[in-house]
Coordinates of C-alpha atoms and ligand atoms in Angstrom, one line a residue:
M1 CA -4.9 -10.1 -19.7
N2 CA -5.4 -7.6 -16.9
T3 CA -3.2 -7.7 -13.8
I4 CA -3.9 -7.0 -10.2
L5 CA -0.8 -6.1 -8.2
L6 CA -0.8 -6.4 -4.4
G7 CA 1.5 -6.2 -1.5
A8 CA 1.7 -9.7 0.0
Q9 CA 3.2 -8.7 3.3
W10 CA 2.8 -5.5 5.5
G11 CA 3.4 -3.0 2.7
D12 CA 6.7 -1.5 1.4
E13 CA 7.5 -4.7 -0.6
G14 CA 8.7 -2.8 -3.7
K15 CA 5.4 -2.6 -5.5
G16 CA 6.2 0.7 -7.2
K17 CA 9.2 -0.9 -9.0
V18 CA 7.1 -3.8 -10.3
V19 CA 4.2 -1.5 -11.4
D20 CA 6.8 0.6 -13.3
H21 CA 8.1 -2.6 -14.9
L22 CA 4.6 -3.9 -15.9
S23 CA 3.4 -0.5 -17.0
E24 CA 5.6 -0.9 -20.1
T25 CA 2.9 -3.2 -21.5
A26 CA -0.2 -1.7 -19.8
D27 CA -2.4 1.0 -21.2
L28 CA -4.1 2.0 -18.0
V29 CA -2.9 1.9 -14.4
V30 CA -5.6 2.1 -11.7
R31 CA -5.2 2.7 -8.0
F32 CA -8.2 1.2 -6.2
Q33 CA -7.8 1.7 -2.4
G34 CA -5.8 3.5 0.2
G35 CA -4.5 7.0 -0.1
N36 CA -1.3 9.0 0.5
N37 CA -0.4 6.5 3.3
A38 CA 1.3 4.7 0.5
G39 CA 4.8 5.6 -0.6
H40 CA 6.4 4.2 -3.7
S41 CA 10.0 5.0 -4.4
L42 CA 11.1 4.7 -8.1
W43 CA 14.6 4.9 -9.3
V44 CA 15.1 5.6 -13.0
G45 CA 18.6 6.6 -14.4
G46 CA 19.8 7.4 -10.9
K47 CA 16.9 9.7 -10.2
K48 CA 14.5 9.0 -7.4
T49 CA 10.7 9.7 -7.6
V50 CA 8.5 9.2 -4.6
L51 CA 4.8 8.8 -5.3
H52 CA 2.1 8.6 -2.7
L53 CA -1.1 8.9 -4.7
I54 CA -0.5 8.9 -8.4
P55 CA 0.0 5.4 -9.8
S56 CA 3.7 4.4 -10.3
G57 CA 2.9 3.7 -14.0
I58 CA 3.0 7.5 -14.6
L59 CA 6.7 7.4 -15.5
H60 CA 5.9 5.5 -18.8
P61 CA 4.6 8.2 -21.1
H62 CA 2.0 6.1 -22.9
T63 CA -0.1 5.2 -19.7
I64 CA -3.2 6.8 -18.4
C65 CA -3.3 6.7 -14.6
I66 CA -6.6 6.5 -12.8
I67 CA -7.4 7.3 -9.2
G68 CA -10.3 4.9 -8.5
D69 CA -13.5 5.1 -6.5
G70 CA -12.1 3.2 -3.6
V71 CA -9.2 5.6 -3.0
V72 CA -9.3 8.4 -0.4
L73 CA -7.7 11.5 -1.8
D74 CA -6.1 14.4 -0.1
P75 CA -6.5 17.2 -2.7
S76 CA -3.4 19.2 -1.5
V77 CA -1.2 16.1 -1.7
F78 CA -2.6 15.2 -5.1
I79 CA -2.0 18.7 -6.5
R80 CA 1.5 18.8 -5.0
E81 CA 2.4 15.5 -6.6
I82 CA 1.1 16.7 -10.0
T83 CA 3.2 19.9 -9.7
E84 CA 6.3 17.9 -8.8
L85 CA 5.8 15.6 -11.8
Q86 CA 5.3 18.6 -14.1
A87 CA 8.5 20.2 -12.8
A88 CA 10.3 16.9 -13.5
N89 CA 9.0 17.0 -17.1
V90 CA 7.0 13.7 -16.7
F91 CA 4.1 15.4 -18.3
K92 CA 2.9 18.9 -19.2
V93 CA -0.9 18.6 -19.1
A94 CA -2.0 16.5 -16.1
S95 CA -5.5 15.7 -17.4
E96 CA -3.9 14.0 -20.5
R97 CA -2.3 11.5 -18.2
I98 CA -4.3 11.4 -15.0
K99 CA -8.0 10.7 -14.4
L100 CA -9.9 11.0 -11.2
S101 CA -13.1 9.1 -10.3
E102 CA -16.0 11.4 -9.4
R103 CA -16.9 9.0 -6.6
T104 CA -13.5 9.2 -4.8
H105 CA -13.8 10.4 -1.2
L106 CA -11.8 13.3 -0.1
I107 CA -9.5 13.5 2.8
L108 CA -10.1 17.0 4.2
P109 CA -8.1 18.8 6.9
L110 CA -10.6 17.5 9.4
H111 CA -9.6 13.9 8.7
S112 CA -5.9 14.4 9.0
A113 CA -6.3 16.5 12.2
L114 CA -8.4 13.7 13.7
D115 CA -5.9 11.0 12.8
V116 CA -3.0 12.9 14.4
A117 CA -5.0 13.9 17.5
R118 CA -6.2 10.3 18.2
E119 CA -2.8 8.8 17.7
K120 CA -1.3 11.4 20.1
K121 CA -4.0 10.6 22.7
A122 CA -3.4 6.8 22.4
S123 CA 0.4 7.1 22.5
G124 CA 1.9 4.5 24.8
T125 CA -1.3 2.5 25.0
K126 CA -2.6 -0.6 23.1
G127 CA -4.9 1.8 21.1
H128 CA -1.9 3.3 19.3
I129 CA -2.0 1.9 15.8
G130 CA 1.0 3.8 14.5
T131 CA -0.9 5.2 11.6
T132 CA 0.8 7.3 9.0
G133 CA -1.2 10.3 10.3
R134 CA -2.5 11.1 6.9
G135 CA -6.2 11.0 7.7
I136 CA -6.8 7.6 6.0
G137 CA -8.8 5.9 8.8
P138 CA -11.1 9.0 9.5
A139 CA -11.8 9.4 5.8
Y140 CA -13.0 5.8 5.5
E141 CA -14.9 6.2 8.7
T142 CA -16.9 9.2 7.4
K143 CA -17.4 7.3 4.1
A144 CA -19.0 4.4 6.1
Q145 CA -21.0 6.9 8.2
R146 CA -22.4 8.3 4.9
K147 CA -21.1 11.7 5.8
G148 CA -18.1 11.8 3.4
V149 CA -17.5 14.5 0.8
R150 CA -16.6 13.1 -2.7
V151 CA -15.0 14.6 -5.8
A152 CA -18.4 15.0 -7.5
D153 CA -19.7 16.9 -4.5
L154 CA -17.3 19.7 -5.2
F155 CA -19.2 20.4 -8.4
L156 CA -22.6 20.7 -6.8
S157 CA -24.1 24.2 -6.2
R158 CA -22.3 26.1 -3.4
P159 CA -25.3 25.7 -0.9
Q160 CA -25.4 21.9 -1.7
L161 CA -21.7 21.5 -1.1
L162 CA -21.8 23.6 2.1
D163 CA -24.6 21.5 3.4
K164 CA -22.4 18.3 2.9
I165 CA -19.5 20.0 4.7
E166 CA -21.8 21.0 7.6
T167 CA -23.0 17.4 7.9
L168 CA -19.5 16.1 7.9
F169 CA -18.4 18.6 10.6
S170 CA -21.5 18.2 12.7
G171 CA -20.3 14.7 13.8
F172 CA -17.0 16.0 15.2
Q173 CA -17.9 18.8 17.5
F174 CA -16.9 16.7 20.5
A175 CA -13.4 16.1 19.1
F176 CA -12.1 19.7 18.8
A177 CA -12.5 23.0 20.6
P178 CA -15.0 25.2 18.8
L179 CA -12.3 27.7 17.7
E180 CA -10.1 24.9 16.4
L181 CA -13.0 23.3 14.4
A182 CA -13.8 26.7 12.9
E183 CA -10.2 27.1 11.8
I184 CA -10.2 23.6 10.2
K185 CA -13.4 24.5 8.3
E186 CA -12.1 27.8 7.1
K187 CA -9.0 26.0 5.8
T188 CA -11.2 23.6 3.8
L189 CA -13.5 26.2 2.3
K190 CA -10.6 28.4 1.3
D191 CA -9.1 25.9 -1.2
I192 CA -12.2 24.4 -2.8
D193 CA -12.3 26.6 -5.9
Y194 CA -8.7 25.9 -6.5
W195 CA -9.2 22.1 -6.2
K196 CA -12.2 22.4 -8.6
K197 CA -10.2 24.2 -11.2
I198 CA -7.4 21.5 -11.2
F199 CA -9.7 18.5 -10.9
A200 CA -12.4 19.5 -13.5
P201 CA -10.6 18.3 -16.7
M202 CA -9.6 15.0 -15.0
V203 CA -12.9 13.9 -13.5
I204 CA -14.4 10.7 -15.0
D205 CA -17.0 8.1 -14.3
T206 CA -14.7 5.1 -14.0
T207 CA -17.3 2.6 -15.0
T208 CA -18.0 4.2 -18.4
Y209 CA -14.3 5.0 -18.9
L210 CA -13.0 1.5 -18.1
H211 CA -15.9 -0.2 -20.0
A212 CA -15.0 1.7 -23.1
A213 CA -11.3 1.0 -22.6
T214 CA -12.0 -2.7 -22.2
K215 CA -14.1 -2.7 -25.4
A216 CA -11.2 -1.1 -27.2
G217 CA -8.9 -3.9 -26.1
K218 CA -6.8 -1.8 -23.6
K219 CA -4.8 -3.6 -20.9
I220 CA -5.4 -2.6 -17.3
L221 CA -3.0 -2.8 -14.4
F222 CA -4.6 -2.4 -11.0
E223 CA -2.1 -1.0 -8.5
G224 CA -2.6 -2.0 -4.9
A225 CA -1.2 -0.1 -1.9
Q226 CA -0.2 -1.3 1.6
G227 CA -0.3 -5.1 1.8
V228 CA -2.5 -8.1 2.5
M229 CA -1.5 -8.3 6.2
L230 CA -2.7 -4.7 6.6
D231 CA -6.2 -5.6 5.1
M232 CA -9.0 -4.4 7.2
D233 CA -10.8 -7.8 7.2
H234 CA -8.0 -10.3 6.8
G235 CA -4.9 -8.6 8.2
T236 CA -3.5 -8.4 11.8
Y237 CA -6.6 -6.6 13.0
P238 CA -6.7 -4.0 14.7
Y239 CA -3.2 -3.1 13.5
V240 CA -4.3 -2.7 9.9
T241 CA -5.2 0.1 7.5
S242 CA -8.8 1.0 6.8
S243 CA -9.3 -0.4 3.3
S244 CA -9.5 -3.8 1.6
T245 CA -6.1 -4.7 0.1
V246 CA -6.9 -8.1 -1.3
G247 CA -7.4 -9.0 -5.0
P248 CA -11.1 -8.7 -5.5
S249 CA -11.0 -5.1 -4.0
A250 CA -9.5 -4.0 -7.4
G251 CA -12.8 -4.7 -9.0
I252 CA -14.8 -2.7 -6.5
G253 CA -12.4 0.2 -5.8
G254 CA -11.5 0.4 -9.5
G255 CA -15.1 1.1 -10.4
Y256 CA -15.4 -1.6 -13.0
P257 CA -15.6 -5.1 -11.5
A258 CA -15.9 -6.7 -14.9
A259 CA -12.3 -5.9 -15.6
I260 CA -10.9 -8.3 -13.0
K261 CA -12.7 -11.4 -14.5
G262 CA -9.8 -13.7 -15.6
A263 CA -7.2 -11.2 -14.4
R264 CA -4.0 -12.6 -12.9
T265 CA -3.2 -11.5 -9.4
L266 CA 0.5 -10.8 -8.7
G267 CA 1.6 -10.5 -5.0
I268 CA 4.8 -8.7 -4.2
A269 CA 6.9 -9.8 -1.3
K270 CA 10.4 -9.1 0.0
A271 CA 13.0 -11.7 0.7
Y272 CA 12.6 -10.8 4.4
I273 CA 9.8 -8.9 6.1
T274 CA 9.3 -5.4 7.4
R275 CA 6.4 -3.5 8.9
V276 CA 5.9 0.0 10.3
G277 CA 3.5 0.9 13.0
S278 CA 2.4 -1.1 16.0
G279 CA 1.2 -4.7 16.2
P280 CA 2.8 -8.1 16.7
V281 CA 5.2 -9.5 14.1
V282 CA 6.0 -13.2 14.9
T283 CA 9.4 -13.3 13.1
E284 CA 10.6 -9.8 14.1
M285 CA 14.4 -9.8 14.9
L286 CA 14.1 -8.9 18.5
G287 CA 16.6 -11.3 20.0
K288 CA 14.0 -13.6 21.4
H289 CA 14.5 -16.6 19.3
V290 CA 17.8 -16.5 17.2
P291 CA 21.2 -15.4 18.5
G292 CA 22.6 -12.3 16.7
E293 CA 19.2 -11.5 15.0
V294 CA 19.1 -7.9 16.5
E295 CA 22.4 -7.0 14.8
L296 CA 21.3 -8.7 11.6
G297 CA 18.1 -6.7 11.6
E298 CA 20.0 -3.5 12.0
S299 CA 22.3 -4.4 9.0
I300 CA 19.2 -5.2 6.9
R301 CA 17.6 -1.9 7.8
K302 CA 20.7 0.0 6.9
V303 CA 21.6 -1.8 3.7
G304 CA 17.9 -2.0 2.5
Q305 CA 17.2 1.6 3.6
E306 CA 14.2 0.4 5.5
F307 CA 12.8 3.7 6.5
G308 CA 9.2 4.7 5.6
A309 CA 8.8 6.5 2.2
T310 CA 5.8 8.4 3.7
T311 CA 6.8 9.0 7.3
G312 CA 10.5 8.3 7.5
R313 CA 10.0 5.9 10.4
P314 CA 12.5 3.0 10.8
R315 CA 10.8 -0.2 9.6
R316 CA 10.7 -3.2 11.9
I317 CA 12.7 -6.2 10.4
G318 CA 12.0 -9.9 10.5
W319 CA 12.9 -13.3 9.0
Q320 CA 10.9 -14.4 6.0
D321 CA 7.5 -15.5 7.3
L322 CA 6.1 -18.2 5.0
V323 CA 3.2 -18.9 7.3
A324 CA 2.0 -15.3 6.8
L325 CA 2.9 -15.4 3.1
K326 CA 0.9 -18.6 2.4
Y327 CA -2.1 -17.1 4.2
A328 CA -1.8 -13.9 2.2
V329 CA -1.6 -15.9 -1.1
Q330 CA -4.7 -17.8 -0.2
V331 CA -6.8 -15.0 1.2
A332 CA -6.0 -12.5 -1.4
G333 CA -6.2 -14.8 -4.4
I334 CA -2.6 -14.4 -5.4
D335 CA -1.6 -16.5 -8.5
E336 CA 2.1 -15.5 -8.8
L337 CA 4.7 -13.8 -6.7
A338 CA 7.5 -11.4 -7.2
I339 CA 10.3 -11.6 -4.6
M340 CA 12.2 -8.3 -4.1
K341 CA 15.3 -7.1 -2.3
G342 CA 17.1 -10.4 -2.1
D343 CA 20.2 -8.3 -2.9
V344 CA 20.0 -6.7 0.6
L345 CA 20.8 -10.1 2.2
C346 CA 23.8 -10.8 -0.1
G347 CA 26.8 -11.9 1.9
M348 CA 24.8 -11.8 5.2
G349 CA 25.1 -15.6 5.8
D350 CA 22.5 -18.3 6.1
F351 CA 18.9 -17.1 6.4
R352 CA 15.9 -18.4 8.2
V353 CA 12.3 -18.8 7.1
C354 CA 9.4 -19.4 9.5
V355 CA 7.4 -22.5 8.5
Q356 CA 5.1 -22.9 11.5
Y357 CA 3.7 -21.0 14.4
K358 CA 3.4 -22.8 17.8
K359 CA 1.1 -21.9 20.7
P360 CA 2.7 -21.4 24.1
D361 CA 1.7 -25.0 25.1
G362 CA 3.9 -26.2 22.2
S363 CA 1.0 -27.3 19.9
P364 CA 1.0 -26.0 16.3
W365 CA -1.4 -23.4 14.8
D366 CA -3.1 -25.0 11.9
H367 CA -4.2 -21.7 10.4
F368 CA -3.2 -18.0 10.6
P369 CA -4.2 -16.8 14.1
P370 CA -7.0 -14.3 14.0
C371 CA -6.2 -12.3 17.2
V372 CA -3.2 -10.2 17.9
E373 CA -3.2 -11.6 21.4
D374 CA -2.4 -15.0 19.9
L375 CA 0.2 -13.6 17.5
E376 CA 2.0 -11.8 20.4
V377 CA 2.8 -15.2 22.1
A378 CA 3.1 -17.4 18.9
I379 CA 6.5 -19.1 18.7
P380 CA 8.1 -19.2 15.2
V381 CA 9.5 -22.5 14.0
Y382 CA 12.4 -21.8 11.6
E383 CA 14.2 -23.6 8.9
S384 CA 17.6 -22.5 7.7
V385 CA 18.4 -21.7 4.1
K386 CA 21.9 -21.2 2.7
G387 CA 22.9 -17.6 2.2
W388 CA 23.5 -16.2 -1.3
T389 CA 26.1 -13.9 -2.8
E390 CA 23.9 -12.7 -5.7
A391 CA 20.1 -12.4 -5.7
T392 CA 19.4 -13.5 -9.3
P393 CA 17.8 -16.7 -10.6
E394 CA 21.3 -17.7 -11.9
N395 CA 22.6 -18.0 -8.4
A396 CA 22.0 -21.6 -7.2
D397 CA 21.6 -20.7 -3.5
Y398 CA 19.1 -17.9 -4.2
E399 CA 17.3 -20.1 -6.7
A400 CA 17.0 -22.8 -3.9
Y401 CA 15.5 -20.1 -1.6
L402 CA 12.9 -19.2 -4.3
K403 CA 12.0 -22.8 -4.8
K404 CA 11.5 -23.2 -1.1
I405 CA 9.0 -20.3 -1.1
E406 CA 7.2 -21.7 -4.1
K407 CA 6.9 -25.2 -2.6
F408 CA 5.6 -23.8 0.7
V409 CA 3.1 -21.2 -0.5
G410 CA 2.0 -23.1 -3.6
V411 CA 2.4 -20.4 -6.3
P412 CA 5.3 -19.7 -8.7
V413 CA 7.8 -16.9 -8.2
C414 CA 7.7 -15.2 -11.6
Y415 CA 9.7 -12.0 -11.0
V416 CA 12.8 -11.2 -9.0
G417 CA 14.0 -7.8 -8.0
F418 CA 17.7 -7.3 -7.2
G419 CA 18.3 -3.6 -6.8
P420 CA 16.4 -0.3 -6.9
E421 CA 16.9 0.6 -10.5
R422 CA 14.3 -0.1 -13.2
H423 CA 16.6 -2.6 -15.0
Q424 CA 17.4 -4.6 -11.8
M425 CA 14.6 -7.0 -12.2
A426 CA 14.4 -10.4 -13.9
V427 CA 11.4 -12.3 -15.2
R428 CA 11.9 -15.9 -13.9
K429 CA 9.0 -17.7 -15.5
Ligands
LIG501 P1 -3.0 4.2 8.1 O1 -3.2 3.4 6.9 O2 -2.3 5.5 8.0 O3 -4.3 4.3 8.9 O4 -2.1 3.2 9.1 C1 -2.5 2.0 9.6 C2 -1.4 1.0 9.6 O5 -1.0 0.7 8.3 C3 -0.1 1.5 10.3 O6 0.6 0.4 10.9 C4 0.7 2.0 9.1 O7 2.1 2.0 9.4 C5 0.4 1.0 8.1 N1 0.6 1.5 6.7 C6 -0.3 2.3 6.0 N2 0.2 2.5 4.8 C7 1.3 1.8 4.7 C8 2.2 1.6 3.6 O8 2.1 2.1 2.5 N3 3.3 0.8 3.9 C9 3.5 0.2 5.1 N4 2.6 0.3 6.1 C10 1.6 1.1 5.9

């Protein structure tokens, strides 16, 4: 059976570790959305590997890792990651392990420059999204404008490619001074031949490739990035990323929708919640609702090393939000959950879970609020759970917490992660 793996919260749930675990029994690992805004930290034998673009299945030598059609790819980050993995002896010949869809859109220096400039301009205002500054939003924007440059375009004739680049740049004359725009264009053109040389042996048509792999009985693991609550349609809009992070997106962004028929969808969540960037978080430990929560949040950040793998920003910390998790399970089509990082809370005392949002007039929300204006004033209703000293299914207190999650959200917790190392994970069901 194929598996779709998703973040069930606001990203940074520990997806990389679960992908690494499931890759043991997968033949192909496919990224289907997002770009190098993701950051997966993997610990194997005391050694840390951080991946932003290349699927986390790469550390298992038998897997083929695919960058799908729905990803936006920054060529220089991609090449840097390949070089680092080669230096770490993960593989010698990249094209034997990594394939790249010819339809993947490129993040060019123009996109990253736009992302950074816009966020700088919006700093201190409601328009500040707190993006990772990696050009993700602008790349998806130019894709939707039908002005994007794709991997396959690099292999067109030079005049044809230049025409596409001109079209892309023509929409952004207003955004930069002429000299600056010329510099950005020069930077792009300078590297194209180098990118082509590296990409050429890796480029595939994902539909043909995955169709053949499926016929040959290969097992596919689809690796999601970010999380359901950052989904462009269903997340806490507008404080979201620019791609679709829910289950069905794996079919579209992976290039072979037939592969997700009958697949199981596994959502990854932490025992608590975090988010980076702007936007309301109902259960954030800000000292508004529970005495001592600010200090607890600081301890969790420290013990859980809750700093962005991509930007290094401190993550915002909150109590487990079962209202958001249940919504994520339903909207993303999640069949099973993995709960990660329960070990971080060991010995920190009793813990709270949010089981309802109330409106300022005291009436309950009967569904997940669509507007951030509503989330900003929503009042969390908490229940207390007994703290635990060990975050494994053998610990009765932790097990009671996992059962509470299952009962509330309506799907089983099948995996439990209790430490950063590869072996610190248990199959529960
Ligand atoms: P963008 O994806 O860089 O455009 O950022 C949009 C929002 O998504 C911001 O709040 C980011 O902090 C958040 N975001 C993007 N990627 C990740 C991720 O991998 N983990 C957590 N948050 C992310």
